[in-house]
Each structure stands twice: as C-alpha cells, then as structure tokens.
Amino acid sequence: MKVIRVKALLGFVISVSVITVILYLFSGTVLKWILQSQLTAANGAEVNITGVELSVTPLQLSITAIAVTDKENPTENLVEIDSAHVELSTESLLKSKIIISNMSVNNIRFSTQRASAGKIITETAEKADEKSIENNERLETTSLDLPDIDTLMDKVGMQTPAAIDSLDKSTDEVRKSWGEMEAYLDDTKKWDAFQDRYKKIKTDYKKGNTKTKLKALKALKDLNKEIKKELNTFSVQRKKLKTEYAELKSAYEKASQAPDNDINKIKSSYQLDGGGMENISRILFGENISGYLMTAKKYYKKVQPYLESDDDAVTTQEERQQGRYVHFKDFNPEPDFLIEKAGFSTLLPSGEFIGTATDITADQYVQNKPSVVALSGKHLKHSKAEDIKLTVDLRNKKERNLIFTYDISARQVKDYKVAGGDTLPLQMKTARLDLKSNIKFQNKKINGLAECKFTKVKFSSQRDTSKRSMASMIASSIEKVTDFNVDVRATGKPLKPKLRIKSDIDNKVNKQLKRRFNQIKVDYEKEVKAKFQQRYGDKIKAIEERMASIDEYKSSLESRQDGLKNKLNSYKK
Amino acid sequence: MIANFARAFRLLSSDVEPYQLSLGICLGIVAGLSPLLTVQTLAVILLIIVLRVNFSMFMLSFGLVSVIAYLADPLIVLVGQQVLAIESLKDLFTQMYNSGLWRFLNFNNTAAMGSLVISLISILPLFFIFLVLIKKYRHVIERYLKNSRMFRWASQSKILTKAASMTDKVS
C-alpha cells in the first residue's frame, strides 16, 4: 500500500519551481506594467518607467528612469527621476504592511522636456481654481501715478458748473423781478401826478375860501390814502428785494465755494494726502509676496485633507465578514505604510539639493514620531547655504501640525523684480539676502514669519526718476537705500491669511519721501487750481461781475425807492 | 451534486482503499470548515497532492461542509474566540502574532482559529469513524443492497442508467 504519490509530489515541486522561476524572470515586466498603470491613473497623465528589477533576498525594488507627464503641459515632465531604489521588509509584508526600511531617489528634476507629448487621462479644474485665486486674492497696491487733471475733472463729478448755471438762472430771475420794480419806480407820470395834486391842494388851501379849503383837505386825505398805498407797495417791494437778494447771495456763495470743494474732492479722490505712502514695503513686495502665497496655497490645498480631516484614520480592530481579528501585544508596532528612511537628490535651477525623509506615514501615532523631510543645498549657484525642513505631525488627531522652515544664507540676488506692473517697475540689481522663515499650520490656522535681511543692495528703476510723479519719487528715494529688513507675517486661515509686511525701508525712505511728496503735492494742487481756473475762470469772473452789478442795481433801486418814499412822505403834510 | 453522490456511491463500492476515501472526507471537512487562507488550508492542499487521497470524496465533503460551516459560523467563531482568549496560551499567541508567517496565515482570526481547533479535534476520530463505516458499508450494507430486489430493478432499469450516465456527462 503506497500512501505517498511520488510522481504527484515531483510534479508539484516542478510546477512550483517553474512558476517561481517564471514569476522571478518576468516580475520586472509585470511590476513595471502595474506601477505604470497605477501611477498614470493617480497622476491623470502618462507615467513612463524604463525598467523595474526585483530581488527577493532581501526584498528590493529598483526602478530606473521615471518620467511623470505634467498634465497641464504634456510636452513637459512634472518630475523626472533617474533611479529609485526601495528596500522592503518581507516580515512586515506578511503582516499586510508596507514598510520601506530604506529608499533612495536619485536626481529628481522638475519641468524637463519630454521626447514626445505624454497622454492625458483626466482634465482637472485646478488651473481654473488657481486663476480664481489669482484674480481674487492679489494684494491691493496703491496706484502711484498722478492722474491727468482733465480726465480727473470729468471723472470726479464737479459742483462748479452746476453752481454757476444755477447762479446764472437766479440772477436772470432776480433781474427780471427787479426790472418790474424799476419800471414801477420809473413811472414818472404817476409820481409827477402826486406832486401836481399836492401842489394844487397846497395852493387851494392857501388861497381858497372855506369850502375850497375843506375840499383841499378832503383831497389831501385822499392823496395820503393813495400815498400810504404806494408806500405799502414800496415796503412789499423792499421785502421782496431783500429776500431775492439774500437768495442770490446764497447761490453766489455756493458758486464761489464750489471750486474749492471741487479741488478738495479731486485731492481726496486720489489720496494726495499721502495716505498710500505709509507702507512702502507693501507697495514694493506686496505683489511678489502674493505670488509666493498663491504657490503656498496650491500646495496647502494638496495636504489640506490630511491636516484638517477629523476622521479617524485608523481602526485598531477590523471587522470581517467571517470572524474577527484578535490583536495581541505587538513587540514592534508598525503602521500600514511607512518609509523609515529615504534619501534623495534633486537638481533645481539654483543648484543641487540633497534631502532625507524619515518616518513618512499617515499613521504616526503608531510610532509616535512625526514625519520629517529635510533638504539641504549643495554647490549652489547663488547662495552659500539653503536649508528646507518640513515636519508633519499627525500624531494627535485633534491637533495636526505642519511646520515648514526655510533658511537661506548669503543668497546673491541679481536683477530681482521688486515691484512689478505699471505701478512701480523697480528692480533690485544686486543684493545679498539672508532669510529665516518659519511657518506653522496648527489647528487649521497658519502662523508664519519670514525675516528677510537685504544687504549691499543696489536698486534700479526703469522710470525716469527726474520725472515728477509719485512712482518716480519713490523709485528715486529707494535707489538710495543700501540695506533693509522685511518681515512678513501671515496669520489666520491658511487659504485666506492676514498678511502683515513690515520693513525698516518705510522709515528709511519716508523722511525724504515725505519732503518730496509735500513739494509734489503743492505743485499738483497748483496745477489743479490753474486747470480749474482755465476751465471755469471766465465764468467765475463773469458771475463776480454780474454779482457786482446786481449789488449796484440793488443799491440804485433802494436809493430811488428811498427818494420816492421821502418825496411821498413830504406830500402828507 | 447528484453526479457527485452517484460517484461517491460508486466509489464506496469500488476497489479504492477505504483509508483513501476516509482521508478524502476528513480533508474535505477540514478545508470546508476554514473560511480563509489558514494553516490547515495549506496543509490540506499539500496533503491532497502528496498523499493518495480520493479527490472526488474530498470535493464532495468539502462542498457539503462549506454549506454546513456557513450555518455553523457563529459556533466556529465562538470556539475561536474562546481559544484565543485562553490566558495560558496568551504568550504563545503573542509570539505568533509577532511572526509575519503566522499573521499571514490569519491565526488570530476567530473563525480561522475556531475551524482549526474543531478540525484538529475531530480529524483523527472522524478518520477512523469513516474508515470503519466504509468497511462496514462494503461488508454489510453493500452485500444486503446487492441482494435486494429494488437494487436489482434499479441496476437493470434503462431509464435510471441513462439518467446516471447523463448526469455524469453534464458534470
């Protein structure tokens, strides 16, 4: 009785051996295909891998030439890596954990040209998002050009023309009304008739008999009655004259004040009070800082889910369809995925950077260690040293922290565009920069400080500094600055931080700037007034003349009225 | 299924050694009880290849026990849970828990442990029970059935033999 099947056993051993050999021989091709398809799906654009090698003892994976297509620009690679070497722990793999004990990534390069355009798998709305950030969240900078006065006068909405028109209309109405009054006073026949009647009464009374005298007295009484009536008319007319004159005077005063009001309005609408000059550093660095901020926001959005998620990342016990896993004390607790140590080198435009990454995992609580990525510049083109360190601390689910530090020592700045656009095209021709920055994301809030120290500075402005404008004036003042500090502090919500830019350049520039600014202010105001005079001077002069003639007219009417009044009163006796 | 039963009955009456049939049934029970990739699954696969085990009997018992085990799952899980909670074995289990191979074999799963324990306890007695039963069947029941009128009628019936051959072809 043969219990063991020798042939079957041999067949089994041979089959297993053949499968193992085939798997080992083709593992590279299979893994390459798996990695390429998985990475392409994750990236949304073609990812190419030239070769993958797998060795079993110890478990190692070597990948050569990885090219990740930039989905926004398929003719370029987002990242290109010469080679990557990964050492995995077999023991941990059996426990369904991917533990990379050592990893090295060599020669990482960014934005390299592709031999042929990479295939795009998915389009993203990221670009549109960035544009909206760009449009909405650019820092406001003050306009530094003095505006054209004519354009300004048309734009501001001037009171003067309306006031002059209104005064003209009132003057015409008054003249018309007073003309009627004058016509009344000019009625010589009427006034002569009063005189004739008075003379007749006087003669009748002196020479006549009693009857005639009585008749004369009656006639005098009638005359007095009529004189009283006329005097009443005078009084009404005088009142009207006074009221109309007062109204006209008020309109005149309004019209006289209008030019001053308009000039003040022009001044305040373009901040000729120098309010925009207070923070020169914001004008100088605001635009660049907002650019850096946008880049930071772009990266923050990518890590935001890890930093702001309140979900439990890990459950300690898994419930399965069949049975339950009982967990015992783990002598060496390990997260599901961990890169214990990684070394990488990258070639950036500024030079070669060597970096290390330790304890990269989303389950940091298992080992109670934060993930740290450190980059250090070597053989840099423009700096003595550059150090970047990123610490991601996700150990406490309620208090996830990210600390980013970036230190630059003795960076040679050359042709750095400080303030861009038409506002103030200013360049830092040469300078030495020392930077210390520390940005913390804590409890969904940002608290960052970047301290920049610029020495041996040489500014250059593309503006004609002799030209009298605020921008030229600032440029000319800044050109004299040789060293200064800039502190940028960002606080609040990471995607909408409050920025505070502080610099001693404000103090350095402000003194001479204020003096020059005051001179420009005086000149500009003079120019505004002259322009005003040119536009409305004749009209203003005309209304003054008209007002003077009105005054004259009024006095003549009053004196004539007074004369007639006296005359009429003399007829009463 | 009918074909499998028919084949099983034919095997019971064939020249196949009773221990091969009994071992097939027992290994089928062990594999059927296990819900995941466990030690016993690997052991069973290896034993089926190496030992002279009747594969048809293995498949039949595996199918039957899988259905029964599905219904008996709460009991299997309970057994596993009790075993994994034994204080005196805690150190052993902790050692095993820290070994990659044992973790890969899901030893700390209550269903896996329950089925392993039940298999270990029952495999030997079941092997001998089935061995005795098969021998008894061949000596007593088969002889009795062969002499019975119904068996003779059934074996001579054209319809039944055709149906049996058809089910054989289909399976």
PDB file of N, CA and C in Angstrom, chain A residues 68-133:
ATOM      1  N   VAL A  68       7.183  61.557 -15.165  1.00  0.00           N
ATOM      2  CA  VAL A  68       5.783  61.844 -14.855  1.00  0.00           C
ATOM      3  C   VAL A  68       5.342  63.052 -15.691  1.00  0.00           C
ATOM      4  N   THR A  69       4.428  62.820 -16.613  1.00  0.00           N
ATOM      5  CA  THR A  69       3.966  63.902 -17.500  1.00  0.00           C
ATOM      6  C   THR A  69       3.214  64.971 -16.711  1.00  0.00           C
ATOM      7  N   ASP A  70       3.484  66.227 -17.058  1.00  0.00           N
ATOM      8  CA  ASP A  70       2.739  67.340 -16.470  1.00  0.00           C
ATOM      9  C   ASP A  70       1.412  67.431 -17.213  1.00  0.00           C
ATOM     10  N   LYS A  71       0.317  67.173 -16.506  1.00  0.00           N
ATOM     11  CA  LYS A  71      -0.974  67.121 -17.220  1.00  0.00           C
ATOM     12  C   LYS A  71      -1.404  68.496 -17.732  1.00  0.00           C
ATOM     13  N   GLU A  72      -0.813  69.545 -17.200  1.00  0.00           N
ATOM     14  CA  GLU A  72      -1.156  70.873 -17.706  1.00  0.00           C
ATOM     15  C   GLU A  72      -0.281  71.266 -18.897  1.00  0.00           C
ATOM     16  N   ASN A  73       0.811  70.573 -19.058  1.00  0.00           N
ATOM     17  CA  ASN A  73       1.688  70.837 -20.188  1.00  0.00           C
ATOM     18  C   ASN A  73       2.309  69.504 -20.611  1.00  0.00           C
ATOM     19  N   PRO A  74       1.598  68.745 -21.451  1.00  0.00           N
ATOM     20  CA  PRO A  74       2.024  67.355 -21.755  1.00  0.00           C
ATOM     21  C   PRO A  74       3.383  67.225 -22.435  1.00  0.00           C
ATOM     22  N   THR A  75       3.918  68.321 -22.960  1.00  0.00           N
ATOM     23  CA  THR A  75       5.240  68.210 -23.590  1.00  0.00           C
ATOM     24  C   THR A  75       6.356  68.253 -22.546  1.00  0.00           C
ATOM     25  N   GLU A  76       5.968  68.505 -21.303  1.00  0.00           N
ATOM     26  CA  GLU A  76       6.959  68.559 -20.217  1.00  0.00           C
ATOM     27  C   GLU A  76       6.668  67.499 -19.161  1.00  0.00           C
ATOM     28  N   ASN A  77       7.721  67.138 -18.451  1.00  0.00           N
ATOM     29  CA  ASN A  77       7.548  66.235 -17.316  1.00  0.00           C
ATOM     30  C   ASN A  77       7.403  67.074 -16.056  1.00  0.00           C
ATOM     31  N   LEU A  78       6.487  66.660 -15.220  1.00  0.00           N
ATOM     32  CA  LEU A  78       6.332  67.332 -13.927  1.00  0.00           C
ATOM     33  C   LEU A  78       7.563  67.006 -13.076  1.00  0.00           C
ATOM     34  N   VAL A  79       7.879  65.738 -13.078  1.00  0.00           N
ATOM     35  CA  VAL A  79       9.055  65.241 -12.360  1.00  0.00           C
ATOM     36  C   VAL A  79       9.735  64.173 -13.210  1.00  0.00           C
ATOM     37  N   GLU A  80      11.033  64.161 -13.180  1.00  0.00           N
ATOM     38  CA  GLU A  80      11.772  63.091 -13.836  1.00  0.00           C
ATOM     39  C   GLU A  80      12.798  62.576 -12.833  1.00  0.00           C
ATOM     40  N   ILE A  81      12.832  61.277 -12.661  1.00  0.00           N
ATOM     41  CA  ILE A  81      13.742  60.690 -11.684  1.00  0.00           C
ATOM     42  C   ILE A  81      14.657  59.700 -12.398  1.00  0.00           C
ATOM     43  N   ASP A  82      15.940  59.797 -12.155  1.00  0.00           N
ATOM     44  CA  ASP A  82      16.880  58.881 -12.812  1.00  0.00           C
ATOM     45  C   ASP A  82      16.719  57.463 -12.293  1.00  0.00           C
ATOM     46  N   SER A  83      16.726  57.309 -10.981  1.00  0.00           N
ATOM     47  CA  SER A  83      16.543  55.969 -10.418  1.00  0.00           C
ATOM     48  C   SER A  83      15.996  56.034  -8.997  1.00  0.00           C
ATOM     49  N   ALA A  84      15.289  54.991  -8.644  1.00  0.00           N
ATOM     50  CA  ALA A  84      14.758  54.887  -7.280  1.00  0.00           C
ATOM     51  C   ALA A  84      15.001  53.462  -6.799  1.00  0.00           C
ATOM     52  N   HIS A  85      15.424  53.364  -5.561  1.00  0.00           N
ATOM     53  CA  HIS A  85      15.739  52.052  -5.005  1.00  0.00           C
ATOM     54  C   HIS A  85      14.982  51.900  -3.679  1.00  0.00           C
ATOM     55  N   VAL A  86      14.229  50.817  -3.580  1.00  0.00           N
ATOM     56  CA  VAL A  86      13.379  50.636  -2.395  1.00  0.00           C
ATOM     57  C   VAL A  86      13.686  49.296  -1.736  1.00  0.00           C
ATOM     58  N   GLU A  87      13.911  49.323  -0.440  1.00  0.00           N
ATOM     59  CA  GLU A  87      14.121  48.071   0.312  1.00  0.00           C
ATOM     60  C   GLU A  87      12.919  47.831   1.204  1.00  0.00           C
ATOM     61  N   LEU A  88      12.275  46.703   1.006  1.00  0.00           N
ATOM     62  CA  LEU A  88      11.055  46.408   1.760  1.00  0.00           C
ATOM     63  C   LEU A  88      11.301  45.326   2.797  1.00  0.00           C
ATOM     64  N   SER A  89      10.532  45.368   3.851  1.00  0.00           N
ATOM     65  CA  SER A  89      10.650  44.348   4.886  1.00  0.00           C
ATOM     66  C   SER A  89       9.681  43.210   4.565  1.00  0.00           C
ATOM     67  N   THR A  90      10.236  42.002   4.340  1.00  0.00           N
ATOM     68  CA  THR A  90       9.414  40.841   3.983  1.00  0.00           C
ATOM     69  C   THR A  90       8.507  40.457   5.144  1.00  0.00           C
ATOM     70  N   GLU A  91       9.091  40.474   6.322  1.00  0.00           N
ATOM     71  CA  GLU A  91       8.359  40.117   7.534  1.00  0.00           C
ATOM     72  C   GLU A  91       7.094  40.982   7.669  1.00  0.00           C
ATOM     73  N   SER A  92       7.249  42.307   7.429  1.00  0.00           N
ATOM     74  CA  SER A  92       6.111  43.225   7.544  1.00  0.00           C
ATOM     75  C   SER A  92       5.113  43.013   6.419  1.00  0.00           C
ATOM     76  N   LEU A  93       5.617  42.652   5.249  1.00  0.00           N
ATOM     77  CA  LEU A  93       4.743  42.414   4.108  1.00  0.00           C
ATOM     78  C   LEU A  93       3.789  41.248   4.391  1.00  0.00           C
ATOM     79  N   LEU A  94       4.304  40.232   5.110  1.00  0.00           N
ATOM     80  CA  LEU A  94       3.454  39.101   5.502  1.00  0.00           C
ATOM     81  C   LEU A  94       2.348  39.551   6.456  1.00  0.00           C
ATOM     82  N   LYS A  95       2.620  40.650   7.176  1.00  0.00           N
ATOM     83  CA  LYS A  95       1.618  41.189   8.104  1.00  0.00           C
ATOM     84  C   LYS A  95       0.722  42.207   7.399  1.00  0.00           C
ATOM     85  N   SER A  96       0.757  42.222   6.068  1.00  0.00           N
ATOM     86  CA  SER A  96      -0.013  43.157   5.233  1.00  0.00           C
ATOM     87  C   SER A  96       0.380  44.611   5.479  1.00  0.00           C
ATOM     88  N   LYS A  97       1.655  44.831   5.762  1.00  0.00           N
ATOM     89  CA  LYS A  97       2.132  46.194   5.982  1.00  0.00           C
ATOM     90  C   LYS A  97       3.281  46.470   5.011  1.00  0.00           C
ATOM     91  N   ILE A  98       3.246  47.658   4.433  1.00  0.00           N
ATOM     92  CA  ILE A  98       4.336  48.018   3.521  1.00  0.00           C
ATOM     93  C   ILE A  98       5.310  48.902   4.290  1.00  0.00           C
ATOM     94  N   ILE A  99       6.415  48.306   4.666  1.00  0.00           N
ATOM     95  CA  ILE A  99       7.423  49.047   5.425  1.00  0.00           C
ATOM     96  C   ILE A  99       8.682  49.174   4.561  1.00  0.00           C
ATOM     97  N   ILE A 100       8.965  50.392   4.161  1.00  0.00           N
ATOM     98  CA  ILE A 100      10.158  50.633   3.353  1.00  0.00           C
ATOM     99  C   ILE A 100      11.268  51.041   4.321  1.00  0.00           C
ATOM    100  N   SER A 101      12.189  50.109   4.520  1.00  0.00           N
ATOM    101  CA  SER A 101      13.232  50.385   5.507  1.00  0.00           C
ATOM    102  C   SER A 101      14.245  51.393   4.985  1.00  0.00           C
ATOM    103  N   ASN A 102      14.454  51.371   3.689  1.00  0.00           N
ATOM    104  CA  ASN A 102      15.405  52.314   3.106  1.00  0.00           C
ATOM    105  C   ASN A 102      14.984  52.624   1.677  1.00  0.00           C
ATOM    106  N   MET A 103      15.155  53.868   1.336  1.00  0.00           N
ATOM    107  CA  MET A 103      14.745  54.261  -0.013  1.00  0.00           C
ATOM    108  C   MET A 103      15.697  55.337  -0.504  1.00  0.00           C
ATOM    109  N   SER A 104      16.078  55.246  -1.749  1.00  0.00           N
ATOM    110  CA  SER A 104      16.895  56.332  -2.281  1.00  0.00           C
ATOM    111  C   SER A 104      16.363  56.724  -3.651  1.00  0.00           C
ATOM    112  N   VAL A 105      16.210  58.002  -3.829  1.00  0.00           N
ATOM    113  CA  VAL A 105      15.705  58.529  -5.095  1.00  0.00           C
ATOM    114  C   VAL A 105      16.774  59.471  -5.631  1.00  0.00           C
ATOM    115  N   ASN A 106      17.283  59.138  -6.808  1.00  0.00           N
ATOM    116  CA  ASN A 106      18.420  59.915  -7.309  1.00  0.00           C
ATOM    117  C   ASN A 106      18.057  60.837  -8.467  1.00  0.00           C
ATOM    118  N   ASN A 107      18.584  62.012  -8.339  1.00  0.00           N
ATOM    119  CA  ASN A 107      18.470  63.023  -9.395  1.00  0.00           C
ATOM    120  C   ASN A 107      17.025  63.320  -9.803  1.00  0.00           C
ATOM    121  N   ILE A 108      16.337  63.954  -8.907  1.00  0.00           N
ATOM    122  CA  ILE A 108      14.962  64.377  -9.206  1.00  0.00           C
ATOM    123  C   ILE A 108      15.060  65.710  -9.945  1.00  0.00           C
ATOM    124  N   ARG A 109      14.427  65.778 -11.083  1.00  0.00           N
ATOM    125  CA  ARG A 109      14.439  67.042 -11.835  1.00  0.00           C
ATOM    126  C   ARG A 109      13.003  67.436 -12.145  1.00  0.00           C
ATOM    127  N   PHE A 110      12.773  68.728 -12.178  1.00  0.00           N
ATOM    128  CA  PHE A 110      11.419  69.225 -12.416  1.00  0.00           C
ATOM    129  C   PHE A 110      11.342  69.940 -13.763  1.00  0.00           C
ATOM    130  N   SER A 111      10.147  69.881 -14.339  1.00  0.00           N
ATOM    131  CA  SER A 111       9.833  70.586 -15.602  1.00  0.00           C
ATOM    132  C   SER A 111      10.862  70.312 -16.695  1.00  0.00           C
ATOM    133  N   THR A 112      11.106  69.039 -16.947  1.00  0.00           N
ATOM    134  CA  THR A 112      12.038  68.685 -18.024  1.00  0.00           C
ATOM    135  C   THR A 112      11.242  68.423 -19.310  1.00  0.00           C
ATOM    136  N   GLN A 113      11.906  68.589 -20.431  1.00  0.00           N
ATOM    137  CA  GLN A 113      11.251  68.415 -21.732  1.00  0.00           C
ATOM    138  C   GLN A 113      11.064  66.926 -22.037  1.00  0.00           C
ATOM    139  N   ARG A 114       9.922  66.554 -22.584  1.00  0.00           N
ATOM    140  CA  ARG A 114       9.677  65.164 -22.957  1.00  0.00           C
ATOM    141  C   ARG A 114      10.021  64.946 -24.431  1.00  0.00           C
ATOM    142  N   ALA A 115      10.423  63.728 -24.774  1.00  0.00           N
ATOM    143  CA  ALA A 115      10.728  63.420 -26.173  1.00  0.00           C
ATOM    144  C   ALA A 115       9.448  63.467 -27.008  1.00  0.00           C
ATOM    145  N   SER A 116       8.366  62.957 -26.438  1.00  0.00           N
ATOM    146  CA  SER A 116       7.056  63.078 -27.099  1.00  0.00           C
ATOM    147  C   SER A 116       6.018  63.420 -26.036  1.00  0.00           C
ATOM    148  N   ALA A 117       4.962  64.103 -26.472  1.00  0.00           N
ATOM    149  CA  ALA A 117       3.942  64.572 -25.514  1.00  0.00           C
ATOM    150  C   ALA A 117       3.295  63.397 -24.783  1.00  0.00           C
ATOM    151  N   GLY A 118       3.120  63.550 -23.487  1.00  0.00           N
ATOM    152  CA  GLY A 118       2.507  62.493 -22.677  1.00  0.00           C
ATOM    153  C   GLY A 118       0.998  62.476 -22.843  1.00  0.00           C
ATOM    154  N   LYS A 119       0.433  61.282 -22.680  1.00  0.00           N
ATOM    155  CA  LYS A 119      -1.016  61.122 -22.844  1.00  0.00           C
ATOM    156  C   LYS A 119      -1.729  61.653 -21.591  1.00  0.00           C
ATOM    157  N   ILE A 120      -2.798  62.413 -21.802  1.00  0.00           N
ATOM    158  CA  ILE A 120      -3.557  62.946 -20.670  1.00  0.00           C
ATOM    159  C   ILE A 120      -4.751  62.033 -20.409  1.00  0.00           C
ATOM    160  N   ILE A 121      -4.933  61.664 -19.155  1.00  0.00           N
ATOM    161  CA  ILE A 121      -6.046  60.773 -18.811  1.00  0.00           C
ATOM    162  C   ILE A 121      -7.236  61.579 -18.311  1.00  0.00           C
ATOM    163  N   THR A 122      -6.978  62.488 -17.363  1.00  0.00           N
ATOM    164  CA  THR A 122      -8.081  63.292 -16.812  1.00  0.00           C
ATOM    165  C   THR A 122      -7.711  64.758 -16.811  1.00  0.00           C
ATOM    166  N   GLU A 123      -8.710  65.575 -17.105  1.00  0.00           N
ATOM    167  CA  GLU A 123      -8.529  67.030 -17.036  1.00  0.00           C
ATOM    168  C   GLU A 123      -8.877  67.456 -15.619  1.00  0.00           C
ATOM    169  N   THR A 124      -8.226  68.508 -15.134  1.00  0.00           N
ATOM    170  CA  THR A 124      -8.553  68.985 -13.790  1.00  0.00           C
ATOM    171  C   THR A 124      -9.002  70.429 -13.823  1.00  0.00           C
ATOM    172  N   ALA A 125      -9.753  70.757 -12.773  1.00  0.00           N
ATOM    173  CA  ALA A 125     -10.233  72.143 -12.643  1.00  0.00           C
ATOM    174  C   ALA A 125      -9.273  72.971 -11.820  1.00  0.00           C
ATOM    175  N   GLU A 126      -8.118  72.359 -11.504  1.00  0.00           N
ATOM    176  CA  GLU A 126      -7.153  73.032 -10.621  1.00  0.00           C
ATOM    177  C   GLU A 126      -6.685  74.375 -11.169  1.00  0.00           C
ATOM    178  N   LYS A 127      -6.466  74.365 -12.519  1.00  0.00           N
ATOM    179  CA  LYS A 127      -5.958  75.573 -13.163  1.00  0.00           C
ATOM    180  C   LYS A 127      -6.940  76.729 -12.979  1.00  0.00           C
ATOM    181  N   ALA A 128      -8.235  76.404 -13.184  1.00  0.00           N
ATOM    182  CA  ALA A 128      -9.257  77.434 -13.030  1.00  0.00           C
ATOM    183  C   ALA A 128      -9.277  77.949 -11.609  1.00  0.00           C
ATOM    184  N   ASP A 129      -9.096  77.024 -10.643  1.00  0.00           N
ATOM    185  CA  ASP A 129      -9.067  77.403  -9.227  1.00  0.00           C
ATOM    186  C   ASP A 129      -7.964  78.397  -8.966  1.00  0.00           C
ATOM    187  N   GLU A 130      -6.785  78.060  -9.532  1.00  0.00           N
ATOM    188  CA  GLU A 130      -5.633  78.922  -9.303  1.00  0.00           C
ATOM    189  C   GLU A 130      -5.879  80.312  -9.866  1.00  0.00           C
ATOM    190  N   LYS A 131      -6.514  80.320 -11.074  1.00  0.00           N
ATOM    191  CA  LYS A 131      -6.773  81.611 -11.703  1.00  0.00           C
ATOM    192  C   LYS A 131      -7.707  82.439 -10.842  1.00  0.00           C
ATOM    193  N   SER A 132      -8.709  81.749 -10.263  1.00  0.00           N
ATOM    194  CA  SER A 132      -9.654  82.494  -9.437  1.00  0.00           C
ATOM    195  C   SER A 132      -8.953  83.044  -8.207  1.00  0.00           C
ATOM    196  N   ILE A 133      -7.995  82.271  -7.676  1.00  0.00           N
ATOM    197  CA  ILE A 133      -7.231  82.770  -6.529  1.00  0.00           C
ATOM    198  C   ILE A 133      -6.453  84.001  -6.978  1.00  0.00           C
TER     199      ILE A 133
END
